[in-house]
């Protein structure tokens, strides 16, 4: 190993520091360029937050109001996008119309709903069904009943024993003495 018994005896018995002492770096003064860059960045973020393009999440009415909520920007305080400020060909037509004409979009969706004719459905089903000869072999009636439903019930999943009534197990209360068993058996 290279160390003798005498070398070990001469070593200091004091505990050494776990980590060497660290000299933290000293922050130098900001240069004019760094101050200018910081001012540009702060100004840019402020302009974005005040613009109509800054998206603010709508708060749900089920949430409890917090103290910090009064300092958050709300959707009502943000400026809205105006159709005259935007160049429509840059946007997808359905997106542009959905934002500026939401009622028109809803009406278009309602009109698209196809009316169904029950008589036509019956004719289509007859065309798609296989021949009656293949059904003749199976006389067993078809049922939609699932066998697993018989074994599934809510009690099996939601069983909870809170321990009430454990003190009342009626052991030893039948006049058979204090031995607390099932009575006298000889």
mmCIF file with all atom_site columns, N, CA and C in Angstrom, residues 37-87:
data_model
loop_
_atom_site.group_PDB
_atom_site.id
_atom_site.type_symbol
_atom_site.label_atom_id
_atom_site.label_alt_id
_atom_site.label_comp_id
_atom_site.label_asym_id
_atom_site.label_entity_id
_atom_site.label_seq_id
_atom_site.pdbx_PDB_ins_code
_atom_site.Cartn_x
_atom_site.Cartn_y
_atom_site.Cartn_z
_atom_site.occupancy
_atom_site.B_iso_or_equiv
_atom_site.pdbx_formal_charge
_atom_site.auth_seq_id
_atom_site.auth_comp_id
_atom_site.auth_asym_id
_atom_site.auth_atom_id
_atom_site.pdbx_PDB_model_num
ATOM 1   N N  . UNK A 1 37 ? -30.399 44.841 -23.453 1.00 0.00 ? 37 UNK A N  1
ATOM 2   C CA . UNK A 1 37 ? -31.017 43.560 -23.815 1.00 0.00 ? 37 UNK A CA 1
ATOM 3   C C  . UNK A 1 37 ? -32.140 43.221 -22.841 1.00 0.00 ? 37 UNK A C  1
ATOM 4   N N  . UNK A 1 38 ? -31.915 43.427 -21.544 1.00 0.00 ? 38 UNK A N  1
ATOM 5   C CA . UNK A 1 38 ? -32.947 43.150 -20.539 1.00 0.00 ? 38 UNK A CA 1
ATOM 6   C C  . UNK A 1 38 ? -34.155 44.059 -20.742 1.00 0.00 ? 38 UNK A C  1
ATOM 7   N N  . UNK A 1 39 ? -33.925 45.324 -21.062 1.00 0.00 ? 39 UNK A N  1
ATOM 8   C CA . UNK A 1 39 ? -35.029 46.257 -21.292 1.00 0.00 ? 39 UNK A CA 1
ATOM 9   C C  . UNK A 1 39 ? -35.833 45.843 -22.519 1.00 0.00 ? 39 UNK A C  1
ATOM 10  N N  . UNK A 1 40 ? -35.158 45.404 -23.589 1.00 0.00 ? 40 UNK A N  1
ATOM 11  C CA . UNK A 1 40 ? -35.866 44.936 -24.781 1.00 0.00 ? 40 UNK A CA 1
ATOM 12  C C  . UNK A 1 40 ? -36.728 43.718 -24.471 1.00 0.00 ? 40 UNK A C  1
ATOM 13  N N  . UNK A 1 41 ? -36.174 42.793 -23.710 1.00 0.00 ? 41 UNK A N  1
ATOM 14  C CA . UNK A 1 41 ? -36.911 41.564 -23.401 1.00 0.00 ? 41 UNK A CA 1
ATOM 15  C C  . UNK A 1 41 ? -38.130 41.863 -22.532 1.00 0.00 ? 41 UNK A C  1
ATOM 16  N N  . UNK A 1 42 ? -37.974 42.706 -21.537 1.00 0.00 ? 42 UNK A N  1
ATOM 17  C CA . UNK A 1 42 ? -39.105 43.059 -20.670 1.00 0.00 ? 42 UNK A CA 1
ATOM 18  C C  . UNK A 1 42 ? -40.175 43.793 -21.472 1.00 0.00 ? 42 UNK A C  1
ATOM 19  N N  . UNK A 1 43 ? -39.765 44.723 -22.320 1.00 0.00 ? 43 UNK A N  1
ATOM 20  C CA . UNK A 1 43 ? -40.719 45.453 -23.152 1.00 0.00 ? 43 UNK A CA 1
ATOM 21  C C  . UNK A 1 43 ? -41.455 44.541 -24.115 1.00 0.00 ? 43 UNK A C  1
ATOM 22  N N  . UNK A 1 44 ? -40.737 43.576 -24.693 1.00 0.00 ? 44 UNK A N  1
ATOM 23  C CA . UNK A 1 44 ? -41.358 42.632 -25.630 1.00 0.00 ? 44 UNK A CA 1
ATOM 24  C C  . UNK A 1 44 ? -42.421 41.786 -24.933 1.00 0.00 ? 44 UNK A C  1
ATOM 25  N N  . UNK A 1 45 ? -42.098 41.255 -23.757 1.00 0.00 ? 45 UNK A N  1
ATOM 26  C CA . UNK A 1 45 ? -43.085 40.427 -23.045 1.00 0.00 ? 45 UNK A CA 1
ATOM 27  C C  . UNK A 1 45 ? -44.289 41.253 -22.611 1.00 0.00 ? 45 UNK A C  1
ATOM 28  N N  . UNK A 1 46 ? -44.079 42.501 -22.217 1.00 0.00 ? 46 UNK A N  1
ATOM 29  C CA . UNK A 1 46 ? -45.212 43.344 -21.830 1.00 0.00 ? 46 UNK A CA 1
ATOM 30  C C  . UNK A 1 46 ? -46.115 43.642 -23.024 1.00 0.00 ? 46 UNK A C  1
ATOM 31  N N  . UNK A 1 47 ? -45.519 43.906 -24.184 1.00 0.00 ? 47 UNK A N  1
ATOM 32  C CA . UNK A 1 47 ? -46.329 44.163 -25.385 1.00 0.00 ? 47 UNK A CA 1
ATOM 33  C C  . UNK A 1 47 ? -47.117 42.918 -25.788 1.00 0.00 ? 47 UNK A C  1
ATOM 34  N N  . UNK A 1 48 ? -46.503 41.751 -25.662 1.00 0.00 ? 48 UNK A N  1
ATOM 35  C CA . UNK A 1 48 ? -47.224 40.517 -25.998 1.00 0.00 ? 48 UNK A CA 1
ATOM 36  C C  . UNK A 1 48 ? -48.393 40.292 -25.053 1.00 0.00 ? 48 UNK A C  1
ATOM 37  N N  . UNK A 1 49 ? -48.187 40.533 -23.776 1.00 0.00 ? 49 UNK A N  1
ATOM 38  C CA . UNK A 1 49 ? -49.267 40.307 -22.802 1.00 0.00 ? 49 UNK A CA 1
ATOM 39  C C  . UNK A 1 49 ? -50.423 41.266 -23.003 1.00 0.00 ? 49 UNK A C  1
ATOM 40  N N  . UNK A 1 50 ? -50.144 42.450 -23.505 1.00 0.00 ? 50 UNK A N  1
ATOM 41  C CA . UNK A 1 50 ? -51.204 43.431 -23.721 1.00 0.00 ? 50 UNK A CA 1
ATOM 42  C C  . UNK A 1 50 ? -51.844 43.302 -25.096 1.00 0.00 ? 50 UNK A C  1
ATOM 43  N N  . UNK A 1 51 ? -51.303 42.455 -25.952 1.00 0.00 ? 51 UNK A N  1
ATOM 44  C CA . UNK A 1 51 ? -51.835 42.335 -27.311 1.00 0.00 ? 51 UNK A CA 1
ATOM 45  C C  . UNK A 1 51 ? -53.052 41.412 -27.338 1.00 0.00 ? 51 UNK A C  1
ATOM 46  N N  . UNK A 1 52 ? -53.738 41.446 -28.443 1.00 0.00 ? 52 UNK A N  1
ATOM 47  C CA . UNK A 1 52 ? -54.924 40.599 -28.615 1.00 0.00 ? 52 UNK A CA 1
ATOM 48  C C  . UNK A 1 52 ? -54.552 39.146 -28.854 1.00 0.00 ? 52 UNK A C  1
ATOM 49  N N  . UNK A 1 53 ? -53.296 38.870 -29.146 1.00 0.00 ? 53 UNK A N  1
ATOM 50  C CA . UNK A 1 53 ? -52.859 37.503 -29.431 1.00 0.00 ? 53 UNK A CA 1
ATOM 51  C C  . UNK A 1 53 ? -52.471 36.733 -28.175 1.00 0.00 ? 53 UNK A C  1
ATOM 52  N N  . UNK A 1 54 ? -52.416 37.401 -27.042 1.00 0.00 ? 54 UNK A N  1
ATOM 53  C CA . UNK A 1 54 ? -52.051 36.728 -25.799 1.00 0.00 ? 54 UNK A CA 1
ATOM 54  C C  . UNK A 1 54 ? -53.256 35.938 -25.308 1.00 0.00 ? 54 UNK A C  1
ATOM 55  N N  . UNK A 1 55 ? -53.102 34.633 -25.179 1.00 0.00 ? 55 UNK A N  1
ATOM 56  C CA . UNK A 1 55 ? -54.212 33.761 -24.804 1.00 0.00 ? 55 UNK A CA 1
ATOM 57  C C  . UNK A 1 55 ? -54.266 33.653 -23.285 1.00 0.00 ? 55 UNK A C  1
ATOM 58  N N  . UNK A 1 56 ? -55.420 33.966 -22.733 1.00 0.00 ? 56 UNK A N  1
ATOM 59  C CA . UNK A 1 56 ? -55.641 33.856 -21.296 1.00 0.00 ? 56 UNK A CA 1
ATOM 60  C C  . UNK A 1 56 ? -56.616 32.717 -21.077 1.00 0.00 ? 56 UNK A C  1
ATOM 61  N N  . UNK A 1 57 ? -56.248 31.800 -20.191 1.00 0.00 ? 57 UNK A N  1
ATOM 62  C CA . UNK A 1 57 ? -57.129 30.672 -19.901 1.00 0.00 ? 57 UNK A CA 1
ATOM 63  C C  . UNK A 1 57 ? -58.344 31.156 -19.134 1.00 0.00 ? 57 UNK A C  1
ATOM 64  N N  . UNK A 1 58 ? -59.494 30.725 -19.557 1.00 0.00 ? 58 UNK A N  1
ATOM 65  C CA . UNK A 1 58 ? -60.721 31.077 -18.845 1.00 0.00 ? 58 UNK A CA 1
ATOM 66  C C  . UNK A 1 58 ? -60.788 30.269 -17.559 1.00 0.00 ? 58 UNK A C  1
ATOM 67  N N  . UNK A 1 59 ? -61.080 30.943 -16.455 1.00 0.00 ? 59 UNK A N  1
ATOM 68  C CA . UNK A 1 59 ? -61.167 30.238 -15.178 1.00 0.00 ? 59 UNK A CA 1
ATOM 69  C C  . UNK A 1 59 ? -62.541 29.602 -15.060 1.00 0.00 ? 59 UNK A C  1
ATOM 70  N N  . UNK A 1 60 ? -62.576 28.451 -14.460 1.00 0.00 ? 60 UNK A N  1
ATOM 71  C CA . UNK A 1 60 ? -63.835 27.747 -14.272 1.00 0.00 ? 60 UNK A CA 1
ATOM 72  C C  . UNK A 1 60 ? -64.564 28.359 -13.084 1.00 0.00 ? 60 UNK A C  1
ATOM 73  N N  . UNK A 1 61 ? -65.860 28.400 -13.169 1.00 0.00 ? 61 UNK A N  1
ATOM 74  C CA . UNK A 1 61 ? -66.640 29.003 -12.097 1.00 0.00 ? 61 UNK A CA 1
ATOM 75  C C  . UNK A 1 61 ? -66.717 28.093 -10.875 1.00 0.00 ? 61 UNK A C  1
ATOM 76  N N  . UNK A 1 62 ? -66.334 26.824 -11.020 1.00 0.00 ? 62 UNK A N  1
ATOM 77  C CA . UNK A 1 62 ? -66.400 25.907 -9.889  1.00 0.00 ? 62 UNK A CA 1
ATOM 78  C C  . UNK A 1 62 ? -65.197 26.055 -8.963  1.00 0.00 ? 62 UNK A C  1
ATOM 79  N N  . UNK A 1 63 ? -64.146 26.748 -9.423  1.00 0.00 ? 63 UNK A N  1
ATOM 80  C CA . UNK A 1 63 ? -62.965 26.911 -8.588  1.00 0.00 ? 63 UNK A CA 1
ATOM 81  C C  . UNK A 1 63 ? -63.206 28.000 -7.550  1.00 0.00 ? 63 UNK A C  1
ATOM 82  N N  . UNK A 1 64 ? -62.614 27.825 -6.396  1.00 0.00 ? 64 UNK A N  1
ATOM 83  C CA . UNK A 1 64 ? -62.703 28.843 -5.368  1.00 0.00 ? 64 UNK A CA 1
ATOM 84  C C  . UNK A 1 64 ? -61.782 29.999 -5.730  1.00 0.00 ? 64 UNK A C  1
ATOM 85  N N  . UNK A 1 65 ? -62.226 31.229 -5.504  1.00 0.00 ? 65 UNK A N  1
ATOM 86  C CA . UNK A 1 65 ? -61.345 32.360 -5.817  1.00 0.00 ? 65 UNK A CA 1
ATOM 87  C C  . UNK A 1 65 ? -60.175 32.408 -4.836  1.00 0.00 ? 65 UNK A C  1
ATOM 88  N N  . UNK A 1 66 ? -59.009 32.738 -5.360  1.00 0.00 ? 66 UNK A N  1
ATOM 89  C CA . UNK A 1 66 ? -57.804 32.829 -4.545  1.00 0.00 ? 66 UNK A CA 1
ATOM 90  C C  . UNK A 1 66 ? -57.375 34.281 -4.461  1.00 0.00 ? 66 UNK A C  1
ATOM 91  N N  . UNK A 1 67 ? -56.552 34.566 -3.486  1.00 0.00 ? 67 UNK A N  1
ATOM 92  C CA . UNK A 1 67 ? -56.063 35.926 -3.312  1.00 0.00 ? 67 UNK A CA 1
ATOM 93  C C  . UNK A 1 67 ? -55.249 36.366 -4.519  1.00 0.00 ? 67 UNK A C  1
ATOM 94  N N  . UNK A 1 68 ? -54.475 35.458 -5.078  1.00 0.00 ? 68 UNK A N  1
ATOM 95  C CA . UNK A 1 68 ? -53.606 35.807 -6.204  1.00 0.00 ? 68 UNK A CA 1
ATOM 96  C C  . UNK A 1 68 ? -54.385 36.007 -7.502  1.00 0.00 ? 68 UNK A C  1
ATOM 97  N N  . UNK A 1 69 ? -55.658 35.619 -7.542  1.00 0.00 ? 69 UNK A N  1
ATOM 98  C CA . UNK A 1 69 ? -56.447 35.759 -8.763  1.00 0.00 ? 69 UNK A CA 1
ATOM 99  C C  . UNK A 1 69 ? -56.668 37.218 -9.149  1.00 0.00 ? 69 UNK A C  1
ATOM 100 N N  . UNK A 1 70 ? -56.652 38.106 -8.175  1.00 0.00 ? 70 UNK A N  1
ATOM 101 C CA . UNK A 1 70 ? -56.896 39.504 -8.517  1.00 0.00 ? 70 UNK A CA 1
ATOM 102 C C  . UNK A 1 70 ? -55.719 40.122 -9.265  1.00 0.00 ? 70 UNK A C  1
ATOM 103 N N  . UNK A 1 71 ? -54.569 39.469 -9.226  1.00 0.00 ? 71 UNK A N  1
ATOM 104 C CA . UNK A 1 71 ? -53.400 39.971 -9.945  1.00 0.00 ? 71 UNK A CA 1
ATOM 105 C C  . UNK A 1 71 ? -53.230 39.319 -11.312 1.00 0.00 ? 71 UNK A C  1
ATOM 106 N N  . UNK A 1 72 ? -54.020 38.333 -11.621 1.00 0.00 ? 72 UNK A N  1
ATOM 107 C CA . UNK A 1 72 ? -53.938 37.666 -12.919 1.00 0.00 ? 72 UNK A CA 1
ATOM 108 C C  . UNK A 1 72 ? -54.748 38.428 -13.954 1.00 0.00 ? 72 UNK A C  1
ATOM 109 N N  . UNK A 1 73 ? -54.299 38.328 -15.188 1.00 0.00 ? 73 UNK A N  1
ATOM 110 C CA . UNK A 1 73 ? -55.062 38.967 -16.257 1.00 0.00 ? 73 UNK A CA 1
ATOM 111 C C  . UNK A 1 73 ? -56.262 38.093 -16.593 1.00 0.00 ? 73 UNK A C  1
ATOM 112 N N  . UNK A 1 74 ? -57.383 38.726 -16.799 1.00 0.00 ? 74 UNK A N  1
ATOM 113 C CA . UNK A 1 74 ? -58.587 37.971 -17.140 1.00 0.00 ? 74 UNK A CA 1
ATOM 114 C C  . UNK A 1 74 ? -58.849 38.109 -18.635 1.00 0.00 ? 74 UNK A C  1
ATOM 115 N N  . UNK A 1 75 ? -59.666 37.234 -19.146 1.00 0.00 ? 75 UNK A N  1
ATOM 116 C CA . UNK A 1 75 ? -59.988 37.257 -20.573 1.00 0.00 ? 75 UNK A CA 1
ATOM 117 C C  . UNK A 1 75 ? -60.760 38.522 -20.934 1.00 0.00 ? 75 UNK A C  1
ATOM 118 N N  . UNK A 1 76 ? -61.504 39.082 -19.981 1.00 0.00 ? 76 UNK A N  1
ATOM 119 C CA . UNK A 1 76 ? -62.291 40.283 -20.253 1.00 0.00 ? 76 UNK A CA 1
ATOM 120 C C  . UNK A 1 76 ? -61.408 41.522 -20.374 1.00 0.00 ? 76 UNK A C  1
ATOM 121 N N  . UNK A 1 77 ? -60.273 41.531 -19.699 1.00 0.00 ? 77 UNK A N  1
ATOM 122 C CA . UNK A 1 77 ? -59.405 42.701 -19.734 1.00 0.00 ? 77 UNK A CA 1
ATOM 123 C C  . UNK A 1 77 ? -58.503 42.721 -20.963 1.00 0.00 ? 77 UNK A C  1
ATOM 124 N N  . UNK A 1 78 ? -58.433 41.627 -21.695 1.00 0.00 ? 78 UNK A N  1
ATOM 125 C CA . UNK A 1 78 ? -57.590 41.544 -22.888 1.00 0.00 ? 78 UNK A CA 1
ATOM 126 C C  . UNK A 1 78 ? -58.310 42.164 -24.083 1.00 0.00 ? 78 UNK A C  1
ATOM 127 N N  . UNK A 1 79 ? -57.585 42.828 -24.962 1.00 0.00 ? 79 UNK A N  1
ATOM 128 C CA . UNK A 1 79 ? -58.225 43.322 -26.188 1.00 0.00 ? 79 UNK A CA 1
ATOM 129 C C  . UNK A 1 79 ? -58.596 42.154 -27.096 1.00 0.00 ? 79 UNK A C  1
ATOM 130 N N  . UNK A 1 80 ? -59.652 42.331 -27.859 1.00 0.00 ? 80 UNK A N  1
ATOM 131 C CA . UNK A 1 80 ? -60.111 41.247 -28.727 1.00 0.00 ? 80 UNK A CA 1
ATOM 132 C C  . UNK A 1 80 ? -59.579 41.449 -30.146 1.00 0.00 ? 80 UNK A C  1
ATOM 133 N N  . UNK A 1 81 ? -59.500 40.369 -30.874 1.00 0.00 ? 81 UNK A N  1
ATOM 134 C CA . UNK A 1 81 ? -59.080 40.438 -32.272 1.00 0.00 ? 81 UNK A CA 1
ATOM 135 C C  . UNK A 1 81 ? -60.205 41.048 -33.098 1.00 0.00 ? 81 UNK A C  1
ATOM 136 N N  . UNK A 1 82 ? -59.838 41.916 -34.016 1.00 0.00 ? 82 UNK A N  1
ATOM 137 C CA . UNK A 1 82 ? -60.826 42.531 -34.892 1.00 0.00 ? 82 UNK A CA 1
ATOM 138 C C  . UNK A 1 82 ? -60.603 42.034 -36.310 1.00 0.00 ? 82 UNK A C  1
ATOM 139 N N  . UNK A 1 83 ? -61.698 41.823 -37.006 1.00 0.00 ? 83 UNK A N  1
ATOM 140 C CA . UNK A 1 83 ? -61.634 41.276 -38.356 1.00 0.00 ? 83 UNK A CA 1
ATOM 141 C C  . UNK A 1 83 ? -60.886 42.213 -39.306 1.00 0.00 ? 83 UNK A C  1
ATOM 142 N N  . UNK A 1 84 ? -61.010 43.514 -39.081 1.00 0.00 ? 84 UNK A N  1
ATOM 143 C CA . UNK A 1 84 ? -60.367 44.480 -39.975 1.00 0.00 ? 84 UNK A CA 1
ATOM 144 C C  . UNK A 1 84 ? -58.850 44.508 -39.794 1.00 0.00 ? 84 UNK A C  1
ATOM 145 N N  . UNK A 1 85 ? -58.356 44.048 -38.637 1.00 0.00 ? 85 UNK A N  1
ATOM 146 C CA . UNK A 1 85 ? -56.915 44.047 -38.381 1.00 0.00 ? 85 UNK A CA 1
ATOM 147 C C  . UNK A 1 85 ? -56.209 42.830 -38.964 1.00 0.00 ? 85 UNK A C  1
ATOM 148 N N  . UNK A 1 86 ? -56.964 41.833 -39.386 1.00 0.00 ? 86 UNK A N  1
ATOM 149 C CA . UNK A 1 86 ? -56.371 40.588 -39.870 1.00 0.00 ? 86 UNK A CA 1
ATOM 150 C C  . UNK A 1 86 ? -56.556 40.451 -41.375 1.00 0.00 ? 86 UNK A C  1
ATOM 151 N N  . UNK A 1 87 ? -55.630 39.803 -42.004 1.00 0.00 ? 87 UNK A N  1
ATOM 152 C CA . UNK A 1 87 ? -55.700 39.532 -43.441 1.00 0.00 ? 87 UNK A CA 1
ATOM 153 C C  . UNK A 1 87 ? -56.238 38.111 -43.604 1.00 0.00 ? 87 UNK A C  1
#
